[in-house]
Amino acid sequence: MRNYWKHFRIPFIIMIVLALVFGGITIFKGSKEVKRTNDEPGEQRVFDYADVLSDSEEKKLEKLIAKKQKQLGGDIVLMTIEQRLQDESDDYEYPEYYYSEANLDLAEDIYDALSFGYDVPGGNGFIYLDNYYEQEDSYQYSSIFASGECYHEFTDSEMDDVIADTNDDVEDDPYDAYCDMINQSVREMSKGGIDIPVLPIIVIVAIITIVFYARHGSKAKAKKTTAANTYIANNAPRMNQVQDIAYDKKVVTRRIESSSGGRSGGGSRSGGGSRGGRSGRR
Amino acid sequence: MLFRCTNCFGNVVYSPETGKMFCPYCSGTDTQETLAVPNTVNCVNCSGEIQVNDFTSATKCAYCGSYMIFDERVNGTFTPHLIMPFKLGKERVKEIMRKEFGKKLFAPDDFLSEVKLSTMEGMYVPFWMYDFDTHYNFQGRGTKVRSWRRGNTQYTETTYYNVLRDMDASFEKIPVDASYAMEDSTMDLLEPYNYTALEQFQEKYMSGFFSERYNYTAEQLEPRASAKAQNDTEALMQKTLGGYATMVPVSKNMNVTRKATQYALLPVWTYIYKYNNQLYPFQINGQTGKVVGNVPISKKKAVAYTATTAVVWLAIGLLIKGILGGF
Ligand SMILES: [Zn+2]
Ligand SMILES: [Zn+2]
């Protein structure tokens, strides 16, 4: 057992130090609050125009948002609507994205019109606009519009995940789905660090463990330490004849098919400034 | 023969560290007189009964601890031509064992304990050493392949060779252990010994150690030595045949001529460790310190250490993920 503690001394110390760092960061993050400097939008953050939430659910969501806003340092707005989006796809640059773009534009307009922004009107925060109207393509659209710092923190793929997860649950239990949406969004934005996937960690640990076991459990008796010339006088045999006589040669030729190049296509869009968002259909 | 101290009548033994005869009782050096050991039945020192088998040529009295060499088993046809005196003493070999296996965490707790390691005994193992001349004539057909590309055409050129080799090799002192009790493969792994330390046989080097006379005659063991010479000759030939893509032998002729044999005693330390009713023998080259043996594994320790390793590193990995991810 003495050897046990001795052997694992360093890994144990590393583990304890990391656990302390981890605990410290957790406590620090939990206690951090950002003061708001823009009172223009008033108190209301939940606008249930589609009437999918009960009054008490709305109150509970307001409470959750009030708490999370301080942590995030950004406004969190949830709006449900039932609104037909005008089909102007001919004018639009990407007609196939028309409805989702139109819904996102609407979200931006609302965010600005109501002067949201934790620090300044039009500043930090995001709005989740859930449009329950079945558009002419028979889909409903949801969008997240993020502004200021939140735009930088909330990546496109994170937004897509939030929208997809919320859409999965919203039919069954809108209140639960929106709670999750708020928690998940704040969590995604306050991560800010590098996201290391779990699988490589498990693979590395498995390799360390296997190498460790192989080193200490190996049963090899010993390696051979003699060579073919160990017992030979002067360590080398005498070569009386070494002849390599070429007597024939054959050449084979073969045509090589020229390979064809591949095509790459597709385009990407990028938005400018510190504003933008994502839409999803359901 | 028994080496007795003229000062204190203690048993004088050969000391590998100093290369001299040493009395452990009075710390005297070269204070020995010799007593004849005419039979293998009773200790000449204490008359106690001695346990020997047909081959034992030197042993330790179970009662008084005296080391004695049986005269009839180191004389006449049993006189060794050569002996390699022990170069490493017991304390040095204990150090070597601790260094070699100290990091084997799964080994049982007392595997390297002072008490257990002290049970180690040194033994002069009988060897036959063979001198052989081998002559090897080899003829074969080989091909070399070259490939290159020009434009849209790949060229592959195959050249055919007649390969002729003729080789003489002189082997000196190929060792083959002549002890039934010693495992052949283990003895092979203890090689090589540095032969410059071989000396004319003298009984004094045996005092303090166990020994056997040869269990087999040189003729009985010659096939094993001859096989070693032939394998080595073949391996040396193969080294001269590099660079060929294919090689088909057309004719191979190898002649082996035995030139001389010598009877030699080589030094081997033996540590026998018992664990879970199984014996784990370790043999250590008494000249070079090379160790041959399998370390026993304590299952309990293996599980504890391996599981802890996995858990601790997984925890470290996940904590790093948590900290870097900002959770
Ligand atoms: Zn003495
Ligand atoms: Zn005795």
Coordinates of C-alpha atoms and ligand atoms in Angstrom, one line a residue:
Chain A
M1 CA 0.0 0.0 0.0
R2 CA 2.9 2.4 0.7
N3 CA 3.9 2.0 -3.0
Y4 CA 0.3 2.6 -4.0
W5 CA 0.3 6.1 -2.5
K6 CA 3.8 6.8 -3.7
H7 CA 2.9 5.8 -7.3
F8 CA -0.3 7.8 -7.5
R9 CA 1.0 10.8 -5.5
I10 CA 1.4 13.1 -8.5
P11 CA -1.9 12.1 -10.4
F12 CA -3.7 12.5 -7.1
I13 CA -2.2 16.0 -6.5
I14 CA -3.1 17.0 -10.1
M15 CA -6.6 15.8 -9.6
I16 CA -7.1 17.7 -6.3
V17 CA -5.7 20.9 -7.7
L18 CA -8.0 20.7 -10.8
A19 CA -11.0 19.9 -8.6
L20 CA -10.3 23.0 -6.5
V21 CA -9.9 25.2 -9.7
F22 CA -13.1 23.7 -11.0
G23 CA -15.0 24.3 -7.8
G24 CA -13.6 27.9 -7.5
I25 CA -14.7 28.7 -11.1
T26 CA -18.2 27.3 -10.4
I27 CA -18.7 29.4 -7.3
F28 CA -17.3 32.5 -9.0
K29 CA -19.6 32.1 -12.0
G30 CA -22.7 31.5 -9.9
S31 CA -22.1 34.6 -7.8
K32 CA -21.4 36.9 -10.8
E33 CA -24.0 39.5 -11.5
V34 CA -24.0 42.1 -14.2
K35 CA -25.8 45.4 -13.4
R36 CA -28.2 46.6 -16.1
T37 CA -27.9 50.2 -17.4
N38 CA -30.9 50.4 -19.7
D39 CA -34.4 50.6 -18.2
E40 CA -36.2 51.6 -21.4
P41 CA -37.9 48.3 -22.2
G42 CA -39.6 48.0 -18.8
E43 CA -40.2 44.8 -17.0
Q44 CA -42.1 42.5 -19.4
R45 CA -40.1 39.9 -21.2
V46 CA -42.7 37.3 -22.0
F47 CA -45.2 38.2 -24.8
D48 CA -47.5 35.3 -25.3
Y49 CA -49.6 36.6 -28.2
A50 CA -50.2 33.1 -29.5
D51 CA -51.7 32.2 -26.1
V52 CA -49.9 28.9 -25.6
L53 CA -48.9 29.6 -21.9
S54 CA -51.1 30.0 -18.8
D55 CA -50.8 33.1 -16.7
S56 CA -49.0 31.4 -13.9
E57 CA -46.5 29.8 -16.4
E58 CA -45.9 33.3 -17.8
K59 CA -45.1 34.6 -14.3
K60 CA -42.7 31.7 -13.6
L61 CA -40.9 32.4 -16.9
E62 CA -40.6 36.1 -16.1
K63 CA -39.0 35.1 -12.8
L64 CA -36.6 32.7 -14.5
I65 CA -35.7 35.3 -17.0
A66 CA -35.1 38.0 -14.4
K67 CA -32.6 35.7 -12.7
K68 CA -30.9 34.5 -15.9
Q69 CA -30.6 38.1 -17.3
K70 CA -28.3 39.1 -14.4
Q71 CA -26.1 36.1 -15.0
L72 CA -26.0 36.7 -18.7
G73 CA -25.8 40.5 -18.7
G74 CA -28.3 40.5 -21.6
D75 CA -32.0 40.8 -22.1
I76 CA -33.9 37.6 -22.7
V77 CA -37.2 38.0 -24.6
L78 CA -39.7 35.3 -25.4
M79 CA -42.5 36.2 -27.9
T80 CA -45.1 33.9 -29.4
I81 CA -47.1 35.1 -32.3
E82 CA -49.4 33.9 -35.0
Q83 CA -48.6 36.0 -38.0
R84 CA -48.7 35.3 -41.7
L85 CA -45.4 36.3 -43.4
Q86 CA -45.8 38.1 -46.7
D87 CA -44.5 36.1 -49.6
E88 CA -42.1 38.3 -51.4
S89 CA -39.8 35.6 -52.4
D90 CA -39.3 37.0 -55.9
D91 CA -37.6 40.0 -54.5
Y92 CA -35.5 38.0 -52.1
E93 CA -31.9 37.0 -52.6
Y94 CA -32.5 33.5 -51.4
P95 CA -36.1 32.6 -52.1
E96 CA -35.9 29.2 -50.4
Y97 CA -35.0 30.8 -47.1
Y98 CA -37.7 33.5 -47.4
Y99 CA -39.9 32.6 -44.5
S100 CA -37.1 31.9 -42.1
E101 CA -35.4 35.2 -43.1
A102 CA -38.7 37.1 -42.8
N103 CA -39.3 35.7 -39.4
L104 CA -35.8 36.6 -38.3
D105 CA -36.2 40.1 -39.6
L106 CA -39.4 40.4 -37.7
A107 CA -37.6 39.3 -34.5
E108 CA -35.0 42.0 -35.1
D109 CA -37.7 44.6 -35.7
I110 CA -39.5 43.7 -32.5
Y111 CA -36.2 43.7 -30.4
D112 CA -35.4 47.2 -31.7
A113 CA -38.9 48.6 -31.5
L114 CA -39.2 47.6 -27.8
S115 CA -35.8 49.0 -27.1
F116 CA -34.4 45.8 -25.6
G117 CA -30.7 45.7 -24.7
Y118 CA -29.3 45.2 -21.2
D119 CA -26.7 47.9 -21.5
V120 CA -28.2 50.2 -24.1
P121 CA -31.3 50.2 -26.4
G122 CA -30.5 47.7 -29.2
G123 CA -27.6 46.3 -27.0
N124 CA -26.9 43.0 -25.3
G125 CA -29.6 40.4 -25.4
F126 CA -31.6 38.0 -27.6
I127 CA -35.2 37.4 -28.5
Y128 CA -36.8 34.0 -29.2
L129 CA -39.7 34.6 -31.7
D130 CA -42.0 31.6 -32.0
N131 CA -44.4 32.0 -34.9
Y132 CA -47.3 29.6 -34.7
Y133 CA -48.9 30.6 -38.0
E134 CA -48.7 27.9 -40.6
Q135 CA -47.2 29.6 -43.6
E136 CA -48.0 28.8 -47.2
D137 CA -45.3 26.2 -47.4
S138 CA -47.3 24.5 -44.4
Y139 CA -44.4 25.1 -42.0
Q140 CA -44.2 27.1 -38.8
Y141 CA -41.1 29.2 -38.1
S142 CA -39.0 30.0 -35.0
S143 CA -36.1 32.4 -34.8
I144 CA -33.5 33.6 -32.4
F145 CA -32.2 37.1 -32.9
A146 CA -29.2 38.0 -30.8
S147 CA -27.6 41.4 -30.4
G148 CA -24.4 43.0 -29.0
E149 CA -22.2 40.7 -26.9
C150 CA -24.8 37.9 -27.2
Y151 CA -24.4 37.8 -30.9
H152 CA -20.7 37.0 -30.5
E153 CA -21.3 34.4 -27.8
F154 CA -24.2 32.7 -29.4
T155 CA -22.9 30.7 -32.4
D156 CA -25.0 29.7 -35.3
S157 CA -24.8 26.0 -34.5
E158 CA -25.7 26.7 -30.8
M159 CA -28.7 28.7 -32.0
D160 CA -29.7 25.9 -34.3
D161 CA -29.4 23.4 -31.5
V162 CA -31.6 25.5 -29.2
I163 CA -34.2 26.0 -31.8
A164 CA -34.3 22.3 -32.7
D165 CA -34.5 21.2 -29.1
T166 CA -37.2 23.7 -28.3
N167 CA -39.2 22.7 -31.3
D168 CA -39.0 19.0 -30.3
D169 CA -40.8 19.7 -27.0
V170 CA -42.9 22.8 -27.6
E171 CA -46.0 20.9 -28.8
D172 CA -46.2 18.7 -25.7
D173 CA -45.3 21.3 -23.1
P174 CA -44.6 24.8 -24.2
Y175 CA -43.7 26.0 -20.7
D176 CA -41.1 23.3 -20.2
A177 CA -39.7 23.8 -23.7
Y178 CA -39.3 27.6 -23.1
C179 CA -37.7 27.0 -19.7
D180 CA -35.2 24.7 -21.3
M181 CA -34.7 27.2 -24.1
I182 CA -33.7 29.9 -21.7
N183 CA -31.4 27.7 -19.6
Q184 CA -29.8 26.2 -22.6
S185 CA -29.2 29.6 -24.3
V186 CA -27.6 31.1 -21.2
R187 CA -25.5 28.1 -20.7
E188 CA -24.3 28.1 -24.3
M189 CA -23.4 31.7 -24.2
S190 CA -21.6 31.7 -20.9
K191 CA -19.4 28.7 -21.9
G192 CA -17.0 30.8 -23.9
G193 CA -14.3 28.2 -23.6
I194 CA -13.1 25.3 -25.7
D195 CA -15.5 22.5 -25.9
I196 CA -13.6 19.2 -25.6
P197 CA -15.6 16.1 -26.7
V198 CA -15.8 13.3 -24.2
L199 CA -14.8 10.5 -26.6
P200 CA -11.2 11.4 -27.2
I201 CA -10.8 11.8 -23.4
I202 CA -12.1 8.2 -22.9
V203 CA -9.8 6.9 -25.7
I204 CA -6.7 8.6 -24.2
V205 CA -7.5 7.3 -20.7
A206 CA -8.0 3.8 -22.2
I207 CA -4.6 4.0 -23.9
I208 CA -2.9 5.2 -20.7
T209 CA -4.5 2.3 -18.8
I210 CA -3.6 -0.3 -21.4
V211 CA 0.0 1.0 -21.6
F212 CA 0.2 1.0 -17.8
Y213 CA -1.1 -2.6 -17.6
A214 CA 1.2 -3.8 -20.3
R215 CA 4.3 -2.2 -18.6
H216 CA 3.6 -3.6 -15.2
G217 CA 1.9 -6.9 -16.1
S218 CA 4.3 -7.9 -18.9
K219 CA 5.5 -11.5 -18.6
A220 CA 8.5 -11.4 -21.0
K221 CA 11.2 -13.5 -19.5
A222 CA 14.2 -11.7 -21.0
K223 CA 15.3 -10.6 -24.4
K224 CA 17.9 -12.5 -26.4
T225 CA 21.3 -10.9 -26.2
T226 CA 23.3 -13.0 -28.6
A227 CA 23.7 -12.4 -32.3
A228 CA 24.6 -14.8 -35.1
N229 CA 28.2 -13.7 -34.9
T230 CA 28.6 -13.8 -31.1
Y231 CA 30.7 -17.0 -31.1
I232 CA 32.5 -16.4 -34.4
A233 CA 36.2 -15.7 -34.4
N234 CA 36.8 -12.0 -35.1
N235 CA 33.0 -11.6 -35.1
A236 CA 32.8 -12.1 -38.9
P237 CA 32.7 -15.1 -41.2
R238 CA 35.2 -15.3 -44.1
M239 CA 33.5 -14.8 -47.5
N240 CA 35.2 -16.9 -50.2
Q241 CA 32.8 -15.9 -53.0
V242 CA 30.3 -13.2 -53.3
Q243 CA 28.9 -12.9 -56.9
D244 CA 25.7 -11.5 -58.2
I245 CA 25.5 -12.1 -62.0
A246 CA 22.6 -10.5 -63.9
Y247 CA 21.5 -12.7 -66.7
D248 CA 18.1 -11.4 -67.8
K249 CA 16.0 -8.3 -67.7
K250 CA 12.3 -7.7 -68.4
V251 CA 10.4 -4.4 -68.6
V252 CA 6.6 -4.2 -68.3
T253 CA 4.8 -1.0 -69.2
R254 CA 1.3 0.0 -68.0
R255 CA -0.9 2.9 -68.9
I256 CA -2.1 5.0 -66.0
E257 CA -5.6 6.4 -66.2
S258 CA -5.7 10.1 -65.6
S259 CA -7.9 10.8 -62.6
S260 CA -10.7 13.4 -62.9
G261 CA -10.9 16.2 -60.5
G262 CA -13.9 16.7 -58.2
R263 CA -16.2 19.6 -58.0
S264 CA -16.9 21.6 -55.0
G265 CA -19.8 23.9 -54.8
G266 CA -22.2 25.6 -52.5
G267 CA -22.1 29.0 -51.0
S268 CA -22.1 30.6 -47.6
R269 CA -23.6 33.7 -46.2
S270 CA -22.2 35.9 -43.6
G271 CA -23.7 38.8 -41.8
G272 CA -22.0 41.9 -40.8
G273 CA -21.9 43.9 -37.6
S274 CA -22.6 42.6 -34.2
R275 CA -26.2 41.5 -35.0
G276 CA -27.7 38.5 -36.4
G277 CA -29.5 35.3 -35.7
R278 CA -30.9 32.0 -36.9
S279 CA -34.2 30.7 -37.8
G280 CA -35.6 27.2 -37.9
R281 CA -38.7 25.6 -39.3
R282 CA -40.9 23.1 -37.6
Chain B
M1 CA 37.7 -30.3 -0.5
L2 CA 36.7 -28.0 2.3
F3 CA 38.5 -24.7 2.9
R4 CA 39.1 -24.1 6.6
C5 CA 40.4 -21.0 8.3
T6 CA 43.7 -21.6 10.1
N7 CA 42.8 -18.8 12.6
C8 CA 39.3 -19.7 13.6
F9 CA 38.4 -23.0 11.9
G10 CA 35.6 -21.2 10.1
N11 CA 34.7 -22.0 6.5
V12 CA 36.6 -19.9 4.1
V13 CA 34.8 -18.9 0.9
Y14 CA 35.6 -17.2 -2.4
S15 CA 34.6 -13.5 -2.4
P16 CA 33.5 -12.3 -5.9
E17 CA 33.9 -8.7 -4.7
T18 CA 37.6 -8.9 -3.9
G19 CA 38.5 -12.0 -5.9
K20 CA 40.1 -13.4 -2.8
M21 CA 39.5 -16.2 -0.3
F22 CA 37.7 -14.8 2.7
C23 CA 36.7 -16.0 6.2
P24 CA 33.3 -14.6 7.1
Y25 CA 33.8 -15.6 10.7
C26 CA 37.1 -13.8 11.5
S27 CA 37.2 -11.6 8.4
G28 CA 40.6 -13.1 7.5
T29 CA 41.9 -13.1 4.0
D30 CA 43.7 -16.1 2.4
T31 CA 43.8 -17.9 5.7
Q32 CA 42.7 -21.2 4.4
E33 CA 44.0 -24.7 4.7
T34 CA 42.3 -27.5 2.8
L35 CA 40.6 -30.7 4.1
A36 CA 39.8 -33.6 1.8
V37 CA 36.2 -34.5 1.3
P38 CA 36.4 -38.2 0.4
N39 CA 32.7 -39.1 0.3
T40 CA 29.3 -37.6 -0.3
V41 CA 27.7 -39.0 2.8
N42 CA 28.8 -37.0 5.8
C43 CA 30.0 -33.5 6.4
V44 CA 33.8 -33.4 7.2
N45 CA 33.2 -30.5 9.5
C46 CA 30.3 -31.7 11.7
S47 CA 29.6 -35.2 10.5
G48 CA 26.0 -34.3 9.7
E49 CA 24.3 -36.2 6.9
I50 CA 24.5 -34.5 3.5
Q51 CA 21.8 -34.4 0.9
V52 CA 23.1 -34.8 -2.6
N53 CA 22.0 -36.2 -6.0
D54 CA 24.1 -38.1 -8.5
F55 CA 25.5 -34.9 -10.0
T56 CA 26.1 -32.6 -7.1
S57 CA 29.8 -31.6 -7.0
A58 CA 29.6 -28.8 -4.4
T59 CA 27.0 -28.1 -1.7
K60 CA 26.3 -26.6 1.7
C61 CA 25.9 -28.6 4.9
A62 CA 22.4 -28.2 6.2
Y63 CA 23.6 -28.4 9.8
C64 CA 26.8 -26.3 10.0
G65 CA 26.6 -24.3 6.8
S66 CA 30.0 -25.3 5.5
Y67 CA 30.5 -25.4 1.8
M68 CA 32.3 -28.4 0.5
I69 CA 33.5 -29.7 -2.8
F70 CA 33.3 -33.5 -3.5
D71 CA 36.8 -34.5 -4.6
E72 CA 35.7 -37.5 -6.7
R73 CA 33.3 -35.2 -8.7
V74 CA 35.9 -32.6 -9.7
N75 CA 38.7 -35.0 -10.5
G76 CA 39.6 -37.5 -13.3
T77 CA 37.1 -37.3 -16.2
F78 CA 35.1 -34.8 -14.2
T79 CA 37.9 -32.2 -13.9
P80 CA 36.6 -29.1 -15.6
H81 CA 39.0 -27.5 -18.1
L82 CA 37.8 -24.0 -17.4
I83 CA 36.0 -22.1 -14.7
M84 CA 34.6 -18.5 -14.8
P85 CA 34.7 -17.3 -11.2
F86 CA 31.7 -15.4 -9.9
K87 CA 32.1 -11.7 -10.5
L88 CA 28.9 -10.5 -8.8
G89 CA 28.4 -11.2 -5.1
K90 CA 25.0 -11.8 -3.5
E91 CA 24.6 -8.2 -2.3
R92 CA 25.2 -6.8 -5.8
V93 CA 22.8 -9.3 -7.3
K94 CA 20.1 -8.2 -4.8
E95 CA 20.6 -4.6 -6.0
I96 CA 20.3 -5.8 -9.6
M97 CA 17.0 -7.6 -8.8
R98 CA 15.6 -4.5 -7.0
K99 CA 16.6 -2.3 -9.9
E100 CA 15.2 -4.7 -12.5
F101 CA 11.9 -5.4 -10.9
G102 CA 11.4 -2.6 -8.4
K103 CA 9.1 -0.8 -10.8
K104 CA 6.9 -3.8 -11.4
L105 CA 4.0 -2.6 -9.3
F106 CA 1.9 -5.8 -9.6
A107 CA 4.6 -8.0 -8.0
P108 CA 3.7 -9.4 -4.6
D109 CA 4.9 -7.3 -1.6
D110 CA 7.7 -9.6 -0.4
F111 CA 9.0 -10.5 -3.8
L112 CA 12.0 -8.2 -3.4
S113 CA 12.2 -8.4 0.4
E114 CA 15.6 -8.8 2.1
V115 CA 14.5 -12.1 3.7
K116 CA 13.4 -13.6 0.4
L117 CA 16.3 -12.3 -1.7
S118 CA 18.7 -13.7 0.9
T119 CA 17.6 -17.2 0.0
M120 CA 19.4 -16.8 -3.3
E121 CA 22.3 -19.2 -4.0
G122 CA 25.1 -19.1 -6.5
M123 CA 25.8 -22.2 -8.6
Y124 CA 28.5 -23.2 -11.0
V125 CA 26.6 -24.7 -13.9
P126 CA 28.4 -27.4 -16.0
F127 CA 28.7 -26.4 -19.7
W128 CA 30.2 -28.0 -22.7
M129 CA 31.9 -25.5 -25.0
Y130 CA 32.2 -26.5 -28.7
D131 CA 34.5 -25.2 -31.4
F132 CA 33.0 -25.7 -34.9
D133 CA 34.1 -24.9 -38.4
T134 CA 31.2 -24.4 -40.8
H135 CA 31.5 -24.2 -44.6
Y136 CA 28.5 -23.0 -46.5
N137 CA 28.1 -22.9 -50.2
F138 CA 24.9 -21.2 -51.5
Q139 CA 23.5 -20.7 -55.0
G140 CA 20.3 -19.0 -55.7
R141 CA 18.2 -17.1 -58.2
G142 CA 17.2 -13.6 -57.2
T143 CA 15.2 -10.7 -58.7
K144 CA 15.5 -7.0 -58.2
V145 CA 12.6 -4.7 -59.2
R146 CA 12.8 -1.1 -60.3
S147 CA 9.8 1.0 -61.1
W148 CA 9.4 4.5 -62.6
R149 CA 6.9 6.6 -64.4
R150 CA 7.2 8.7 -67.6
G151 CA 4.1 10.6 -68.8
N152 CA 1.1 8.3 -68.5
T153 CA 3.2 5.1 -68.6
Q154 CA 4.4 3.1 -65.6
Y155 CA 7.6 1.0 -66.3
T156 CA 8.5 -2.0 -64.1
E157 CA 11.9 -3.5 -64.7
T158 CA 12.7 -6.9 -63.3
T159 CA 16.4 -8.0 -63.3
Y160 CA 17.3 -11.7 -62.8
Y161 CA 20.5 -12.7 -61.0
N162 CA 22.5 -15.8 -60.3
V163 CA 23.6 -15.4 -56.7
L164 CA 26.7 -17.3 -55.6
R165 CA 28.0 -17.3 -52.1
D166 CA 30.8 -19.3 -50.3
M167 CA 31.4 -18.8 -46.7
D168 CA 33.7 -20.1 -43.9
A169 CA 32.9 -19.5 -40.3
S170 CA 34.9 -20.5 -37.2
F171 CA 32.8 -20.8 -34.0
E172 CA 34.6 -20.8 -30.7
K173 CA 33.1 -22.0 -27.4
I174 CA 29.5 -22.3 -28.3
P175 CA 28.1 -23.0 -24.8
V176 CA 25.5 -25.8 -24.1
D177 CA 24.5 -26.4 -20.5
A178 CA 25.1 -30.0 -19.3
S179 CA 22.7 -29.8 -16.4
Y180 CA 19.3 -31.6 -16.4
A181 CA 17.9 -29.3 -13.8
M182 CA 18.6 -26.1 -15.7
E183 CA 16.2 -25.2 -18.4
D184 CA 17.9 -24.9 -21.8
S185 CA 16.0 -21.9 -22.9
T186 CA 16.8 -20.0 -19.7
M187 CA 20.5 -20.9 -20.0
D188 CA 20.5 -19.7 -23.6
L189 CA 19.0 -16.4 -22.5
L190 CA 21.7 -15.9 -19.9
E191 CA 24.3 -15.7 -22.7
P192 CA 26.7 -14.2 -23.6
Y193 CA 29.4 -14.5 -21.0
N194 CA 32.6 -12.6 -21.5
Y195 CA 35.1 -15.4 -22.1
T196 CA 38.2 -13.3 -21.3
A197 CA 37.4 -14.0 -17.6
L198 CA 37.7 -17.8 -18.1
E199 CA 40.4 -19.4 -16.0
Q200 CA 42.1 -22.7 -15.5
F201 CA 40.0 -24.7 -13.1
Q202 CA 40.8 -24.2 -9.4
E203 CA 38.7 -25.6 -6.6
K204 CA 39.0 -22.6 -4.5
Y205 CA 36.6 -20.6 -6.7
M206 CA 33.9 -23.2 -5.9
S207 CA 34.0 -22.6 -2.1
G208 CA 30.8 -20.7 -1.1
F209 CA 28.8 -22.0 -4.0
F210 CA 26.8 -25.0 -5.2
S211 CA 27.9 -26.9 -8.3
E212 CA 27.1 -29.9 -10.5
R213 CA 29.4 -32.1 -12.6
Y214 CA 28.2 -32.5 -16.2
N215 CA 25.0 -34.6 -16.4
Y216 CA 25.5 -35.4 -20.1
T217 CA 28.6 -36.1 -22.1
A218 CA 29.9 -33.8 -24.8
E219 CA 28.8 -36.3 -27.5
Q220 CA 25.2 -36.4 -26.1
L221 CA 24.9 -32.6 -26.4
E222 CA 26.7 -32.1 -29.6
P223 CA 23.5 -32.0 -31.7
R224 CA 22.3 -29.0 -29.8
A225 CA 25.6 -27.1 -30.3
S226 CA 25.7 -28.1 -33.9
A227 CA 22.2 -26.8 -34.4
K228 CA 23.3 -23.5 -32.9
A229 CA 26.2 -23.3 -35.3
Q230 CA 24.1 -24.1 -38.3
N231 CA 21.4 -21.6 -37.4
D232 CA 24.0 -18.9 -36.9
T233 CA 25.7 -19.8 -40.2
E234 CA 22.3 -19.6 -42.0
A235 CA 21.5 -16.2 -40.4
L236 CA 24.9 -14.8 -41.4
M237 CA 24.3 -16.0 -45.0
Q238 CA 20.9 -14.4 -45.1
K239 CA 22.5 -11.1 -44.2
T240 CA 24.6 -11.2 -47.4
L241 CA 21.4 -11.7 -49.5
G242 CA 19.8 -8.3 -48.9
G243 CA 18.4 -6.1 -51.6
Y244 CA 16.5 -8.8 -53.5
A245 CA 12.8 -8.7 -54.1
T246 CA 12.7 -12.5 -54.3
M247 CA 15.2 -15.2 -53.7
V248 CA 14.9 -18.9 -54.6
P249 CA 17.7 -21.2 -53.5
V250 CA 19.0 -23.5 -56.1
S251 CA 21.5 -25.4 -53.9
K252 CA 22.6 -25.1 -50.3
N253 CA 25.5 -27.1 -48.9
M254 CA 26.6 -26.7 -45.3
N255 CA 29.3 -28.8 -43.6
V256 CA 29.9 -28.7 -39.9
T257 CA 33.2 -29.9 -38.4
R258 CA 33.6 -30.2 -34.7
K259 CA 37.1 -29.1 -33.7
A260 CA 37.3 -29.2 -30.0
T261 CA 35.2 -29.4 -26.8
Q262 CA 35.9 -28.1 -23.4
Y263 CA 34.2 -28.7 -20.0
A264 CA 33.6 -25.4 -18.2
L265 CA 31.8 -24.2 -15.1
L266 CA 29.9 -20.9 -15.5
P267 CA 28.5 -18.8 -12.6
V268 CA 24.7 -18.5 -12.2
W269 CA 22.7 -17.0 -9.3
T270 CA 19.3 -18.6 -8.7
Y271 CA 16.4 -17.0 -6.8
I272 CA 13.4 -19.2 -6.3
Y273 CA 10.3 -17.3 -5.3
K274 CA 7.2 -19.2 -4.2
Y275 CA 3.8 -17.5 -4.7
N276 CA 0.3 -19.1 -4.6
N277 CA 1.9 -22.6 -4.5
Q278 CA 3.8 -21.9 -7.7
L279 CA 7.5 -21.6 -8.1
Y280 CA 9.0 -18.7 -9.9
P281 CA 12.6 -19.3 -10.7
F282 CA 15.0 -16.5 -11.5
Q283 CA 18.4 -17.0 -13.0
I284 CA 21.0 -14.3 -13.0
N285 CA 24.3 -14.4 -14.9
G286 CA 27.0 -14.4 -12.2
Q287 CA 29.3 -12.4 -14.5
T288 CA 27.1 -9.9 -16.4
G289 CA 24.1 -9.6 -14.1
K290 CA 21.6 -10.4 -16.8
V291 CA 18.3 -11.6 -15.3
V292 CA 16.0 -14.2 -16.7
G293 CA 12.7 -15.0 -15.1
N294 CA 8.9 -14.2 -15.0
V295 CA 7.7 -11.9 -12.3
P296 CA 4.6 -13.2 -10.5
I297 CA 1.6 -11.0 -10.6
S298 CA -0.6 -10.3 -7.6
K299 CA -4.1 -10.1 -9.1
K300 CA -5.3 -7.9 -6.2
K301 CA -2.6 -5.4 -6.9
A302 CA -3.1 -5.5 -10.7
V303 CA -6.8 -4.7 -10.3
A304 CA -6.3 -2.0 -7.7
Y305 CA -3.5 -0.2 -9.6
T306 CA -5.1 -0.5 -13.1
A307 CA -8.6 0.6 -11.9
T308 CA -7.1 3.6 -10.0
T309 CA -5.1 4.6 -13.0
A310 CA -8.2 4.6 -15.2
V311 CA -10.4 6.5 -12.7
V312 CA -7.8 9.1 -11.8
W313 CA -6.9 9.9 -15.4
L314 CA -10.6 10.0 -16.4
A315 CA -11.3 12.4 -13.5
I316 CA -8.4 14.6 -14.6
G317 CA -9.6 14.5 -18.2
L318 CA -13.1 15.5 -17.3
L319 CA -12.0 18.2 -14.9
I320 CA -9.8 19.7 -17.7
K321 CA -12.8 19.5 -20.0
G322 CA -14.9 21.3 -17.4
I323 CA -12.4 24.0 -16.8
L324 CA -11.5 24.7 -20.4
G325 CA -15.1 24.5 -21.5
G326 CA -16.1 27.1 -18.9
F327 CA -19.1 24.8 -18.3
Ligands
ZN1 ZN 38.5 -17.3 10.2
ZN2 ZN 28.3 -29.7 8.6

